[in-house]
PDB file of C-alpha atoms in Angstrom:
ATOM      1  CA  GLY A   1       0.259   0.068  -0.292  1.00 65.00           C
ATOM      2  CA  ALA A   2       0.616   3.775   0.061  1.00 84.00           C
ATOM      3  CA  VAL A   3       2.623   3.977  -3.125  1.00 91.00           C
ATOM      4  CA  VAL A   4       2.650   7.010  -5.276  1.00 95.00           C
ATOM      5  CA  SER A   5       3.134   7.680  -8.697  1.00 96.00           C
ATOM      6  CA  GLN A   6       4.637  10.470 -10.847  1.00 97.00           C
ATOM      7  CA  HIS A   7       5.016  11.398 -14.638  1.00 97.00           C
ATOM      8  CA  PRO A   8       6.758  11.183 -16.654  1.00 97.00           C
ATOM      9  CA  SER A   9      10.060   9.688 -15.321  1.00 97.00           C
ATOM     10  CA  ARG A  10      11.729  11.710 -17.446  1.00 97.00           C
ATOM     11  CA  VAL A  11      11.460  14.763 -19.997  1.00 97.00           C
ATOM     12  CA  ILE A  12      13.527  16.562 -22.748  1.00 97.00           C
ATOM     13  CA  CYS A  13      12.023  20.149 -23.293  1.00 96.00           C
ATOM     14  CA  LYS A  14      12.828  22.739 -25.009  1.00 97.00           C
ATOM     15  CA  SER A  15      14.257  26.068 -23.446  1.00 97.00           C
ATOM     16  CA  GLY A  16      10.747  28.362 -23.879  1.00 97.00           C
ATOM     17  CA  THR A  17       7.820  25.138 -23.363  1.00 97.00           C
ATOM     18  CA  SER A  18       6.350  24.665 -20.637  1.00 97.00           C
ATOM     19  CA  VAL A  19       6.203  20.749 -19.348  1.00 98.00           C
ATOM     20  CA  LYS A  20       3.746  18.669 -16.609  1.00 98.00           C
ATOM     21  CA  ILE A  21       4.671  16.676 -14.083  1.00 98.00           C
ATOM     22  CA  GLU A  22       1.720  14.718 -12.823  1.00 97.00           C
ATOM     23  CA  CYS A  23       1.680  13.159  -9.067  1.00 97.00           C
ATOM     24  CA  ARG A  24      -0.761  10.211  -8.662  1.00 96.00           C
ATOM     25  CA  SER A  25      -1.512   8.730  -5.120  1.00 94.00           C
ATOM     26  CA  LEU A  26      -2.344   5.481  -6.419  1.00 94.00           C
ATOM     27  CA  ASP A  27      -4.031   3.343  -2.967  1.00 90.00           C
ATOM     28  CA  PHE A  28      -4.794   5.927  -0.705  1.00 90.00           C
ATOM     29  CA  GLN A  29      -6.770   9.885  -0.622  1.00 90.00           C
ATOM     30  CA  ALA A  30      -4.104  12.203  -0.123  1.00 89.00           C
ATOM     31  CA  THR A  31      -4.894  15.548   1.744  1.00 85.00           C
ATOM     32  CA  THR A  32      -2.062  17.122   1.384  1.00 90.00           C
ATOM     33  CA  MET A  33       1.196  16.938  -1.328  1.00 93.00           C
ATOM     34  CA  PHE A  34       4.348  18.374  -1.285  1.00 94.00           C
ATOM     35  CA  TRP A  35       6.548  19.013  -4.287  1.00 96.00           C
ATOM     36  CA  TYR A  36       9.968  18.909  -3.449  1.00 96.00           C
ATOM     37  CA  ARG A  37      13.363  20.345  -6.197  1.00 96.00           C
ATOM     38  CA  GLN A  38      16.781  18.094  -5.700  1.00 95.00           C
ATOM     39  CA  PHE A  39      19.768  19.094  -7.528  1.00 91.00           C
ATOM     40  CA  PRO A  40      22.797  16.249  -8.605  1.00 87.00           C
ATOM     41  CA  LYS A  41      24.346  14.823  -4.919  1.00 85.00           C
ATOM     42  CA  LYS A  42      22.226  18.004  -2.775  1.00 89.00           C
ATOM     43  CA  SER A  43      19.646  17.573  -0.597  1.00 92.00           C
ATOM     44  CA  LEU A  44      15.888  17.751  -1.063  1.00 94.00           C
ATOM     45  CA  MET A  45      14.440  21.334  -1.352  1.00 93.00           C
ATOM     46  CA  LEU A  46      10.441  21.639  -0.362  1.00 93.00           C
ATOM     47  CA  MET A  47       9.106  24.069  -2.905  1.00 95.00           C
ATOM     48  CA  ALA A  48       5.263  23.846  -2.049  1.00 95.00           C
ATOM     49  CA  THR A  49       2.866  22.029  -0.330  1.00 93.00           C
ATOM     50  CA  SER A  50      -0.415  21.672  -1.842  1.00 90.00           C
ATOM     51  CA  ASN A  51      -3.977  20.631  -0.602  1.00 86.00           C
ATOM     52  CA  GLU A  52      -6.950  20.085  -2.356  1.00 82.00           C
ATOM     53  CA  GLY A  53      -9.147  21.817  -3.854  1.00 80.00           C
ATOM     54  CA  SER A  54      -6.927  25.177  -2.345  1.00 83.00           C
ATOM     55  CA  LYS A  55      -3.820  27.076  -3.815  1.00 87.00           C
ATOM     56  CA  ALA A  56      -0.773  25.643  -3.061  1.00 92.00           C
ATOM     57  CA  THR A  57       1.663  27.302  -0.420  1.00 92.00           C
ATOM     58  CA  TYR A  58       5.080  28.592  -1.651  1.00 95.00           C
ATOM     59  CA  GLU A  59       8.217  28.089  -0.279  1.00 93.00           C
ATOM     60  CA  GLN A  60      10.604  31.586   0.139  1.00 93.00           C
ATOM     61  CA  GLY A  61      12.103  31.700  -3.294  1.00 94.00           C
ATOM     62  CA  VAL A  62      10.583  29.871  -4.862  1.00 95.00           C
ATOM     63  CA  GLU A  63       8.566  32.100  -7.901  1.00 95.00           C
ATOM     64  CA  LYS A  64       4.571  31.084  -8.044  1.00 93.00           C
ATOM     65  CA  ASP A  65       3.813  31.796 -11.678  1.00 95.00           C
ATOM     66  CA  LYS A  66       7.159  29.749 -12.525  1.00 96.00           C
ATOM     67  CA  PHE A  67       5.898  26.358 -11.373  1.00 97.00           C
ATOM     68  CA  LEU A  68       2.262  26.389 -10.956  1.00 96.00           C
ATOM     69  CA  ILE A  69       0.607  23.488  -8.870  1.00 95.00           C
ATOM     70  CA  ASN A  70      -2.758  22.373  -9.307  1.00 91.00           C
ATOM     71  CA  HIS A  71      -4.351  19.906  -6.788  1.00 88.00           C
ATOM     72  CA  ALA A  72      -7.467  19.066  -8.668  1.00 82.00           C
ATOM     73  CA  SER A  73      -8.618  15.534  -6.387  1.00 89.00           C
ATOM     74  CA  LEU A  74      -7.301  13.834  -3.857  1.00 90.00           C
ATOM     75  CA  THR A  75      -5.405  11.444  -6.168  1.00 93.00           C
ATOM     76  CA  LEU A  76      -3.602  14.038  -8.097  1.00 94.00           C
ATOM     77  CA  SER A  77      -1.789  16.959  -8.214  1.00 94.00           C
ATOM     78  CA  THR A  78       0.218  18.041 -10.970  1.00 96.00           C
ATOM     79  CA  LEU A  79       3.397  21.156 -10.837  1.00 97.00           C
ATOM     80  CA  THR A  80       3.743  22.682 -14.362  1.00 97.00           C
ATOM     81  CA  VAL A  81       7.352  24.434 -15.335  1.00 98.00           C
ATOM     82  CA  THR A  82       6.307  27.380 -17.460  1.00 97.00           C
ATOM     83  CA  SER A  83       8.433  28.714 -20.352  1.00 97.00           C
ATOM     84  CA  ALA A  84      10.797  26.375 -19.196  1.00 97.00           C
ATOM     85  CA  HIS A  85      14.724  27.359 -19.034  1.00 96.00           C
ATOM     86  CA  PRO A  86      18.251  24.970 -18.811  1.00 96.00           C
ATOM     87  CA  GLU A  87      18.433  26.561 -15.334  1.00 96.00           C
ATOM     88  CA  ASP A  88      15.640  24.133 -14.248  1.00 96.00           C
ATOM     89  CA  SER A  89      16.894  21.207 -15.204  1.00 97.00           C
ATOM     90  CA  SER A  90      16.595  18.807 -11.698  1.00 96.00           C
ATOM     91  CA  PHE A  91      15.283  15.757 -10.428  1.00 97.00           C
ATOM     92  CA  TYR A  92      11.473  17.309  -9.291  1.00 98.00           C
ATOM     93  CA  ILE A  93      10.464  14.621  -6.089  1.00 97.00           C
ATOM     94  CA  CYS A  94       6.668  14.601  -4.948  1.00 97.00           C
ATOM     95  CA  SER A  95       5.159  13.029  -1.819  1.00 95.00           C
ATOM     96  CA  ALA A  96       1.675  12.560  -0.499  1.00 93.00           C
ATOM     97  CA  SER A  97       0.735  12.439   2.814  1.00 88.00           C
ATOM     98  CA  ASP A  98      -2.575  10.689   4.231  1.00 80.00           C
ATOM     99  CA  ARG A  99      -4.260  11.654   7.062  1.00 67.00           C
ATOM    100  CA  SER A 100      -1.436  10.274   9.136  1.00 68.00           C
ATOM    101  CA  TYR A 101       0.763  12.681   8.209  1.00 64.00           C
ATOM    102  CA  GLU A 102       3.134  10.153   6.716  1.00 78.00           C
ATOM    103  CA  GLN A 103       4.630  10.988   3.655  1.00 86.00           C
ATOM    104  CA  TYR A 104       5.255   8.671   0.619  1.00 91.00           C
ATOM    105  CA  PHE A 105       7.538   9.973  -2.091  1.00 94.00           C
ATOM    106  CA  GLY A 106       7.059   9.249  -5.570  1.00 96.00           C
ATOM    107  CA  PRO A 107       9.946   7.894  -7.767  1.00 96.00           C
ATOM    108  CA  GLY A 108      10.954  11.574  -9.329  1.00 97.00           C
ATOM    109  CA  THR A 109      10.806  13.173 -12.794  1.00 97.00           C
ATOM    110  CA  ARG A 110      13.830  14.026 -14.578  1.00 97.00           C
ATOM    111  CA  LEU A 111      14.059  16.894 -16.430  1.00 97.00           C
ATOM    112  CA  THR A 112      16.544  18.075 -19.123  1.00 97.00           C
ATOM    113  CA  VAL A 113      15.759  21.665 -20.550  1.00 97.00           C
ATOM    114  CA  THR A 114      18.099  22.191 -23.517  1.00 96.00           C
TER     115      THR A 114
ATOM    116  CA  GLY B   1      15.149  29.413   9.506  1.00 52.00           C
ATOM    117  CA  GLN B   2      15.777  25.807  10.798  1.00 58.00           C
ATOM    118  CA  GLN B   3      18.903  23.790  10.257  1.00 79.00           C
ATOM    119  CA  LEU B   4      19.794  19.772  10.006  1.00 89.00           C
ATOM    120  CA  ASN B   5      23.376  18.887   9.905  1.00 94.00           C
ATOM    121  CA  GLN B   6      24.001  16.160   8.547  1.00 96.00           C
ATOM    122  CA  SER B   7      27.652  13.949   9.499  1.00 96.00           C
ATOM    123  CA  PRO B   8      29.544  12.419   7.746  1.00 97.00           C
ATOM    124  CA  GLN B   9      28.885  13.662   4.507  1.00 95.00           C
ATOM    125  CA  SER B  10      29.743  10.427   2.999  1.00 96.00           C
ATOM    126  CA  MET B  11      31.255   6.981   4.376  1.00 95.00           C
ATOM    127  CA  PHE B  12      33.301   4.488   2.505  1.00 96.00           C
ATOM    128  CA  ILE B  13      33.031   1.456   4.344  1.00 94.00           C
ATOM    129  CA  GLN B  14      33.545  -2.399   3.770  1.00 96.00           C
ATOM    130  CA  GLU B  15      31.151  -5.214   3.927  1.00 96.00           C
ATOM    131  CA  GLY B  16      30.240  -6.358   7.228  1.00 97.00           C
ATOM    132  CA  GLU B  17      31.044  -3.295   9.161  1.00 97.00           C
ATOM    133  CA  ASP B  18      28.185  -1.132  10.844  1.00 96.00           C
ATOM    134  CA  VAL B  19      27.981   2.357  10.297  1.00 95.00           C
ATOM    135  CA  SER B  20      26.540   5.396  12.294  1.00 97.00           C
ATOM    136  CA  MET B  21      25.609   8.625  10.565  1.00 97.00           C
ATOM    137  CA  ASN B  22      23.973  11.704  13.659  1.00 96.00           C
ATOM    138  CA  CYS B  23      21.744  14.933  12.475  1.00 96.00           C
ATOM    139  CA  THR B  24      21.605  17.477  14.828  1.00 96.00           C
ATOM    140  CA  SER B  25      19.486  20.782  14.970  1.00 94.00           C
ATOM    141  CA  SER B  26      19.624  24.081  16.354  1.00 90.00           C
ATOM    142  CA  SER B  27      15.516  23.307  17.068  1.00 89.00           C
ATOM    143  CA  ILE B  28      13.233  20.662  18.118  1.00 90.00           C
ATOM    144  CA  PHE B  29      11.247  18.681  15.971  1.00 89.00           C
ATOM    145  CA  ASN B  30       7.936  16.984  16.349  1.00 87.00           C
ATOM    146  CA  THR B  31       9.272  14.164  14.506  1.00 90.00           C
ATOM    147  CA  TRP B  32      12.448  12.796  13.049  1.00 92.00           C
ATOM    148  CA  LEU B  33      12.439  10.849   9.890  1.00 93.00           C
ATOM    149  CA  TRP B  34      14.860   8.993   8.446  1.00 96.00           C
ATOM    150  CA  TYR B  35      15.279   8.024   4.813  1.00 95.00           C
ATOM    151  CA  LYS B  36      17.064   5.784   1.828  1.00 97.00           C
ATOM    152  CA  GLN B  37      17.372   7.517  -1.570  1.00 96.00           C
ATOM    153  CA  ASP B  38      18.954   5.579  -4.458  1.00 94.00           C
ATOM    154  CA  PRO B  39      20.339   7.093  -7.422  1.00 89.00           C
ATOM    155  CA  GLY B  40      17.266   8.373 -10.041  1.00 90.00           C
ATOM    156  CA  GLU B  41      14.246   6.863  -6.914  1.00 93.00           C
ATOM    157  CA  GLY B  42      12.418   9.190  -4.311  1.00 94.00           C
ATOM    158  CA  PRO B  43      13.582   8.446  -1.158  1.00 95.00           C
ATOM    159  CA  VAL B  44      11.944   5.959   1.148  1.00 93.00           C
ATOM    160  CA  LEU B  45      11.404   5.947   4.584  1.00 92.00           C
ATOM    161  CA  LEU B  46      13.661   3.738   6.947  1.00 94.00           C
ATOM    162  CA  ILE B  47      12.723   4.546  10.168  1.00 94.00           C
ATOM    163  CA  ALA B  48      10.240   7.306  11.979  1.00 92.00           C
ATOM    164  CA  LEU B  49      10.747   8.508  15.154  1.00 93.00           C
ATOM    165  CA  TYR B  50       8.094  10.401  17.822  1.00 91.00           C
ATOM    166  CA  LYS B  51       8.500  10.366  21.396  1.00 91.00           C
ATOM    167  CA  ALA B  52      11.815  11.815  22.837  1.00 92.00           C
ATOM    168  CA  GLY B  53      14.643   9.195  23.370  1.00 93.00           C
ATOM    169  CA  GLU B  54      12.435   6.772  21.327  1.00 93.00           C
ATOM    170  CA  LEU B  55      14.815   3.623  20.117  1.00 95.00           C
ATOM    171  CA  THR B  56      13.440   1.822  17.141  1.00 95.00           C
ATOM    172  CA  SER B  57      14.896  -0.407  14.821  1.00 96.00           C
ATOM    173  CA  ASN B  58      13.675  -2.164  11.707  1.00 94.00           C
ATOM    174  CA  GLY B  59      16.263  -4.865  10.593  1.00 96.00           C
ATOM    175  CA  ARG B  60      19.582  -3.705  10.734  1.00 97.00           C
ATOM    176  CA  LEU B  61      18.429  -0.434  11.468  1.00 97.00           C
ATOM    177  CA  THR B  62      18.363   1.430  14.647  1.00 97.00           C
ATOM    178  CA  ALA B  63      17.968   4.995  15.040  1.00 97.00           C
ATOM    179  CA  GLN B  64      17.313   7.107  18.272  1.00 96.00           C
ATOM    180  CA  PHE B  65      15.443  10.237  18.928  1.00 94.00           C
ATOM    181  CA  GLY B  66      17.351  13.064  21.092  1.00 94.00           C
ATOM    182  CA  ILE B  67      16.100  13.921  24.300  1.00 93.00           C
ATOM    183  CA  THR B  68      16.667  17.243  23.637  1.00 92.00           C
ATOM    184  CA  ARG B  69      14.571  16.582  20.124  1.00 91.00           C
ATOM    185  CA  LYS B  70      17.090  18.177  18.320  1.00 93.00           C
ATOM    186  CA  ASP B  71      19.302  15.419  17.375  1.00 95.00           C
ATOM    187  CA  SER B  72      18.731  12.088  15.496  1.00 96.00           C
ATOM    188  CA  PHE B  73      21.230   9.173  15.071  1.00 97.00           C
ATOM    189  CA  LEU B  74      21.265   6.022  12.415  1.00 98.00           C
ATOM    190  CA  ASN B  75      22.804   2.528  12.842  1.00 98.00           C
ATOM    191  CA  ILE B  76      23.467   0.311   9.873  1.00 97.00           C
ATOM    192  CA  SER B  77      24.514  -3.272  11.369  1.00 97.00           C
ATOM    193  CA  ALA B  78      26.725  -5.716   9.573  1.00 97.00           C
ATOM    194  CA  SER B  79      26.574  -3.621   6.088  1.00 97.00           C
ATOM    195  CA  ILE B  80      26.069  -5.173   2.719  1.00 96.00           C
ATOM    196  CA  PRO B  81      26.437  -4.004  -0.841  1.00 95.00           C
ATOM    197  CA  SER B  82      22.495  -3.395  -1.266  1.00 95.00           C
ATOM    198  CA  ASP B  83      23.199  -0.614   1.538  1.00 96.00           C
ATOM    199  CA  VAL B  84      24.374   1.469  -0.541  1.00 96.00           C
ATOM    200  CA  GLY B  85      22.982   4.839  -0.957  1.00 96.00           C
ATOM    201  CA  ILE B  86      22.240   8.175  -0.255  1.00 97.00           C
ATOM    202  CA  TYR B  87      20.672   8.306   3.667  1.00 97.00           C
ATOM    203  CA  PHE B  88      18.789  11.495   4.840  1.00 96.00           C
ATOM    204  CA  CYS B  89      17.559  12.677   8.432  1.00 96.00           C
ATOM    205  CA  ALA B  90      14.150  14.311   8.208  1.00 94.00           C
ATOM    206  CA  GLY B  91      12.871  17.062  10.956  1.00 91.00           C
ATOM    207  CA  GLU B  92       8.726  17.535  10.873  1.00 87.00           C
ATOM    208  CA  THR B  93       8.353  20.775  11.252  1.00 75.00           C
ATOM    209  CA  ASP B  94       4.596  21.734  11.544  1.00 73.00           C
ATOM    210  CA  SER B  95       1.170  19.940  11.980  1.00 66.00           C
ATOM    211  CA  TRP B  96       1.099  19.517   8.126  1.00 70.00           C
ATOM    212  CA  GLY B  97       3.970  17.497   7.858  1.00 79.00           C
ATOM    213  CA  LYS B  98       6.372  19.651   5.774  1.00 85.00           C
ATOM    214  CA  LEU B  99       9.612  18.409   6.027  1.00 89.00           C
ATOM    215  CA  GLN B 100      13.288  19.580   6.168  1.00 90.00           C
ATOM    216  CA  PHE B 101      16.184  17.197   5.184  1.00 93.00           C
ATOM    217  CA  GLY B 102      19.617  17.147   5.969  1.00 94.00           C
ATOM    218  CA  ALA B 103      22.332  16.875   3.442  1.00 94.00           C
ATOM    219  CA  GLY B 104      22.881  13.438   3.090  1.00 96.00           C
ATOM    220  CA  THR B 105      25.274  10.772   3.783  1.00 97.00           C
ATOM    221  CA  GLN B 106      26.389   9.064   1.101  1.00 96.00           C
ATOM    222  CA  VAL B 107      27.386   5.435   1.607  1.00 97.00           C
ATOM    223  CA  VAL B 108      29.452   3.431  -0.489  1.00 96.00           C
ATOM    224  CA  VAL B 109      30.271  -0.626   0.138  1.00 95.00           C
ATOM    225  CA  THR B 110      33.014  -2.501  -1.037  1.00 90.00           C
ATOM    226  CA  PRO B 111      33.082  -5.905  -0.790  1.00 86.00           C
TER     227      PRO B 111
END
Protein backbone atom coordinates (compact mmCIF):
# COMPACT_ATOMS: atom_id res chain seq x y z
CA GLY A 1 0.00 0.00 0.00
CA ALA A 2 0.84 3.74 -0.01
CA VAL A 3 2.17 3.92 -3.55
CA VAL A 4 2.84 7.25 -5.23
CA SER A 5 3.54 7.48 -8.95
CA GLN A 6 4.94 10.27 -11.06
CA HIS A 7 4.63 10.81 -14.77
CA PRO A 8 6.72 11.22 -16.79
CA SER A 9 9.83 9.72 -15.25
CA ARG A 10 12.03 11.66 -17.65
CA VAL A 11 11.31 14.58 -19.93
CA ILE A 12 13.44 16.65 -22.25
CA CYS A 13 12.03 19.92 -23.50
CA LYS A 14 13.18 22.97 -25.37
CA SER A 15 13.79 26.27 -23.66
CA GLY A 16 10.64 28.38 -23.53
CA THR A 17 8.17 25.50 -23.50
CA SER A 18 6.06 24.35 -20.55
CA VAL A 19 6.18 20.93 -18.95
CA LYS A 20 3.56 19.25 -16.77
CA ILE A 21 4.47 16.62 -14.19
CA GLU A 22 1.79 14.48 -12.59
CA CYS A 23 1.84 13.02 -9.10
CA ARG A 24 -0.73 10.39 -8.18
CA SER A 25 -1.46 8.52 -4.98
CA LEU A 26 -2.53 5.12 -6.25
CA ASP A 27 -4.09 3.43 -3.25
CA PHE A 28 -4.92 6.15 -0.77
CA GLN A 29 -6.39 9.62 -0.63
CA ALA A 30 -3.77 12.31 -0.18
CA THR A 31 -4.96 15.23 1.87
CA THR A 32 -1.67 17.01 1.27
CA MET A 33 0.92 16.75 -1.47
CA PHE A 34 4.39 18.23 -1.45
CA TRP A 35 6.70 19.11 -4.34
CA TYR A 36 10.47 18.99 -3.96
CA ARG A 37 13.38 19.81 -6.18
CA GLN A 38 16.73 18.06 -5.96
CA PHE A 39 20.01 19.01 -7.63
CA PRO A 40 22.71 16.37 -8.22
CA LYS A 41 24.31 15.21 -4.99
CA LYS A 42 22.18 17.64 -3.02
CA SER A 43 19.33 17.35 -0.59
CA LEU A 44 15.63 17.73 -1.28
CA MET A 45 14.39 21.30 -1.23
CA LEU A 46 10.70 21.81 -0.56
CA MET A 47 9.08 23.96 -3.23
CA ALA A 48 5.45 24.01 -2.19
CA THR A 49 2.72 22.35 -0.20
CA SER A 50 -0.66 21.73 -1.76
CA ASN A 51 -3.94 20.74 -0.19
CA GLU A 52 -6.80 19.40 -2.29
CA GLY A 53 -9.10 22.13 -3.48
CA SER A 54 -7.03 25.04 -2.26
CA LYS A 55 -4.13 27.12 -3.51
CA ALA A 56 -0.64 25.82 -2.97
CA THR A 57 1.63 27.37 -0.36
CA TYR A 58 5.02 28.15 -1.84
CA GLU A 59 8.32 28.26 -0.01
CA GLN A 60 10.31 31.46 0.07
CA GLY A 61 12.15 32.05 -3.18
CA VAL A 62 9.95 29.76 -5.29
CA GLU A 63 8.08 31.63 -8.04
CA LYS A 64 4.44 30.60 -8.03
CA ASP A 65 3.91 31.86 -11.58
CA LYS A 66 6.86 29.80 -12.76
CA PHE A 67 5.91 26.60 -10.98
CA LEU A 68 2.14 26.17 -11.22
CA ILE A 69 0.68 23.61 -8.87
CA ASN A 70 -2.82 22.19 -9.13
CA HIS A 71 -4.28 19.73 -6.64
CA ALA A 72 -7.62 19.01 -8.25
CA SER A 73 -8.44 15.76 -6.48
CA LEU A 74 -7.39 13.70 -3.49
CA THR A 75 -5.26 11.49 -5.73
CA LEU A 76 -3.72 13.89 -8.22
CA SER A 77 -1.46 16.92 -8.09
CA THR A 78 0.31 18.48 -11.05
CA LEU A 79 3.36 20.70 -11.29
CA THR A 80 3.73 22.76 -14.45
CA VAL A 81 7.07 24.36 -15.16
CA THR A 82 6.20 27.31 -17.36
CA SER A 83 8.56 28.81 -19.92
CA ALA A 84 11.27 26.40 -18.89
CA HIS A 85 14.92 27.41 -19.01
CA PRO A 86 18.07 25.31 -18.69
CA GLU A 87 18.43 26.34 -15.04
CA ASP A 88 15.09 24.62 -14.36
CA SER A 89 16.71 21.29 -15.21
CA SER A 90 16.50 19.20 -12.07
CA PHE A 91 15.02 16.14 -10.40
CA TYR A 92 11.49 16.90 -9.22
CA ILE A 93 9.98 14.67 -6.54
CA CYS A 94 6.50 14.71 -5.11
CA SER A 95 5.22 13.20 -1.90
CA ALA A 96 1.71 12.51 -0.70
CA SER A 97 0.44 12.46 2.82
CA ASP A 98 -2.64 10.74 4.13
CA ARG A 99 -4.46 11.61 7.35
CA SER A 100 -1.66 10.03 9.36
CA TYR A 101 0.62 12.78 8.00
CA GLU A 102 3.21 10.20 6.99
CA GLN A 103 4.72 11.15 3.63
CA TYR A 104 5.12 8.71 0.77
CA PHE A 105 7.46 9.77 -2.02
CA GLY A 106 7.11 9.32 -5.74
CA PRO A 107 9.96 8.00 -7.89
CA GLY A 108 10.84 11.44 -9.22
CA THR A 109 10.88 13.12 -12.63
CA ARG A 110 14.13 14.07 -14.34
CA LEU A 111 13.61 17.31 -16.29
CA THR A 112 16.20 18.41 -18.82
CA VAL A 113 15.72 21.73 -20.60
CA THR A 114 17.82 22.21 -23.72
CA GLY B 1 15.15 29.06 9.42
CA GLN B 2 15.58 25.63 10.84
CA GLN B 3 18.64 23.72 9.65
CA LEU B 4 19.60 20.10 9.96
CA ASN B 5 23.31 19.32 10.10
CA GLN B 6 23.95 15.79 8.91
CA SER B 7 27.28 14.02 9.14
CA PRO B 8 29.33 12.48 7.81
CA GLN B 9 28.87 13.61 4.23
CA SER B 10 30.08 10.27 2.89
CA MET B 11 31.32 6.92 4.15
CA PHE B 12 33.32 4.20 2.44
CA ILE B 13 33.06 0.98 4.36
CA GLN B 14 33.72 -2.70 3.91
CA GLU B 15 30.93 -5.21 3.77
CA GLY B 16 30.12 -6.43 7.24
CA GLU B 17 31.11 -3.23 9.01
CA ASP B 18 28.69 -1.12 11.02
CA VAL B 19 27.69 2.37 9.89
CA SER B 20 26.71 5.31 12.04
CA MET B 21 25.46 8.73 11.00
CA ASN B 22 23.76 11.55 12.82
CA CYS B 23 21.81 14.75 12.48
CA THR B 24 21.72 17.74 14.77
CA SER B 25 19.72 20.91 14.82
CA SER B 26 19.43 24.08 16.84
CA SER B 27 15.66 23.70 16.65
CA ILE B 28 13.26 21.19 18.16
CA PHE B 29 11.41 18.83 15.84
CA ASN B 30 8.20 16.97 16.59
CA THR B 31 9.22 13.99 14.50
CA TRP B 32 12.51 12.72 13.09
CA LEU B 33 12.57 10.54 10.01
CA TRP B 34 15.31 8.63 8.25
CA TYR B 35 15.10 7.97 4.51
CA LYS B 36 17.23 6.12 1.96
CA GLN B 37 17.45 7.25 -1.63
CA ASP B 38 18.80 5.16 -4.49
CA PRO B 39 20.08 6.93 -7.64
CA GLY B 40 17.25 8.22 -9.79
CA GLU B 41 14.59 7.24 -7.28
CA GLY B 42 12.53 8.94 -4.62
CA PRO B 43 13.36 8.56 -0.91
CA VAL B 44 12.05 5.54 0.95
CA LEU B 45 11.18 5.81 4.63
CA LEU B 46 13.34 3.65 6.87
CA ILE B 47 12.44 4.69 10.40
CA ALA B 48 10.17 7.28 11.99
CA LEU B 49 10.75 8.59 15.51
CA TYR B 50 8.00 10.34 17.43
CA LYS B 51 9.03 10.50 21.09
CA ALA B 52 12.07 12.09 22.71
CA GLY B 53 14.55 9.40 23.65
CA GLU B 54 12.78 6.81 21.48
CA LEU B 55 14.99 4.01 20.17
CA THR B 56 13.56 2.12 17.21
CA SER B 57 14.87 -0.75 15.11
CA ASN B 58 13.98 -1.94 11.64
CA GLY B 59 15.99 -5.06 10.83
CA ARG B 60 19.66 -4.07 10.80
CA LEU B 61 18.76 -0.41 11.23
CA THR B 62 18.53 1.34 14.57
CA ALA B 63 17.67 4.98 15.12
CA GLN B 64 17.24 7.11 18.21
CA PHE B 65 15.48 10.41 18.80
CA GLY B 66 17.53 12.63 21.10
CA ILE B 67 16.16 13.59 24.51
CA THR B 68 16.21 17.28 23.59
CA ARG B 69 14.45 16.58 20.25
CA LYS B 70 17.31 18.31 18.50
CA ASP B 71 19.27 15.34 17.26
CA SER B 72 19.05 11.78 16.01
CA PHE B 73 21.37 9.02 14.90
CA LEU B 74 21.01 6.08 12.54
CA ASN B 75 23.07 2.90 12.80
CA ILE B 76 23.32 0.16 10.19
CA SER B 77 24.79 -3.06 11.45
CA ALA B 78 26.67 -5.63 9.38
CA SER B 79 26.47 -3.66 6.14
CA ILE B 80 25.73 -5.42 2.86
CA PRO B 81 26.17 -4.20 -0.75
CA SER B 82 22.52 -3.18 -1.09
CA ASP B 83 22.98 -0.67 1.74
CA VAL B 84 24.67 1.57 -0.82
CA GLY B 85 22.79 4.82 -1.29
CA ILE B 86 22.21 8.23 0.20
CA TYR B 87 20.65 8.41 3.65
CA PHE B 88 18.74 11.52 4.67
CA CYS B 89 17.45 12.63 8.01
CA ALA B 90 14.37 14.80 8.04
CA GLY B 91 12.59 16.74 10.73
CA GLU B 92 8.90 17.49 10.70
CA THR B 93 8.45 21.20 11.17
CA ASP B 94 4.73 21.71 11.53
CA SER B 95 1.41 19.96 11.95
CA TRP B 96 0.93 19.68 8.18
CA GLY B 97 3.87 17.33 7.95
CA LYS B 98 6.27 19.71 6.23
CA LEU B 99 9.76 18.22 6.28
CA GLN B 100 13.22 19.78 6.52
CA PHE B 101 15.91 17.49 5.09
CA GLY B 102 19.54 17.08 6.05
CA ALA B 103 22.25 17.20 3.38
CA GLY B 104 22.51 13.44 3.20
CA THR B 105 25.16 10.81 3.91
CA GLN B 106 26.41 8.82 0.94
CA VAL B 107 27.26 5.26 1.90
CA VAL B 108 29.49 3.12 -0.30
CA VAL B 109 29.98 -0.52 0.63
CA THR B 110 32.91 -2.43 -0.83
CA PRO B 111 33.07 -6.22 -0.86
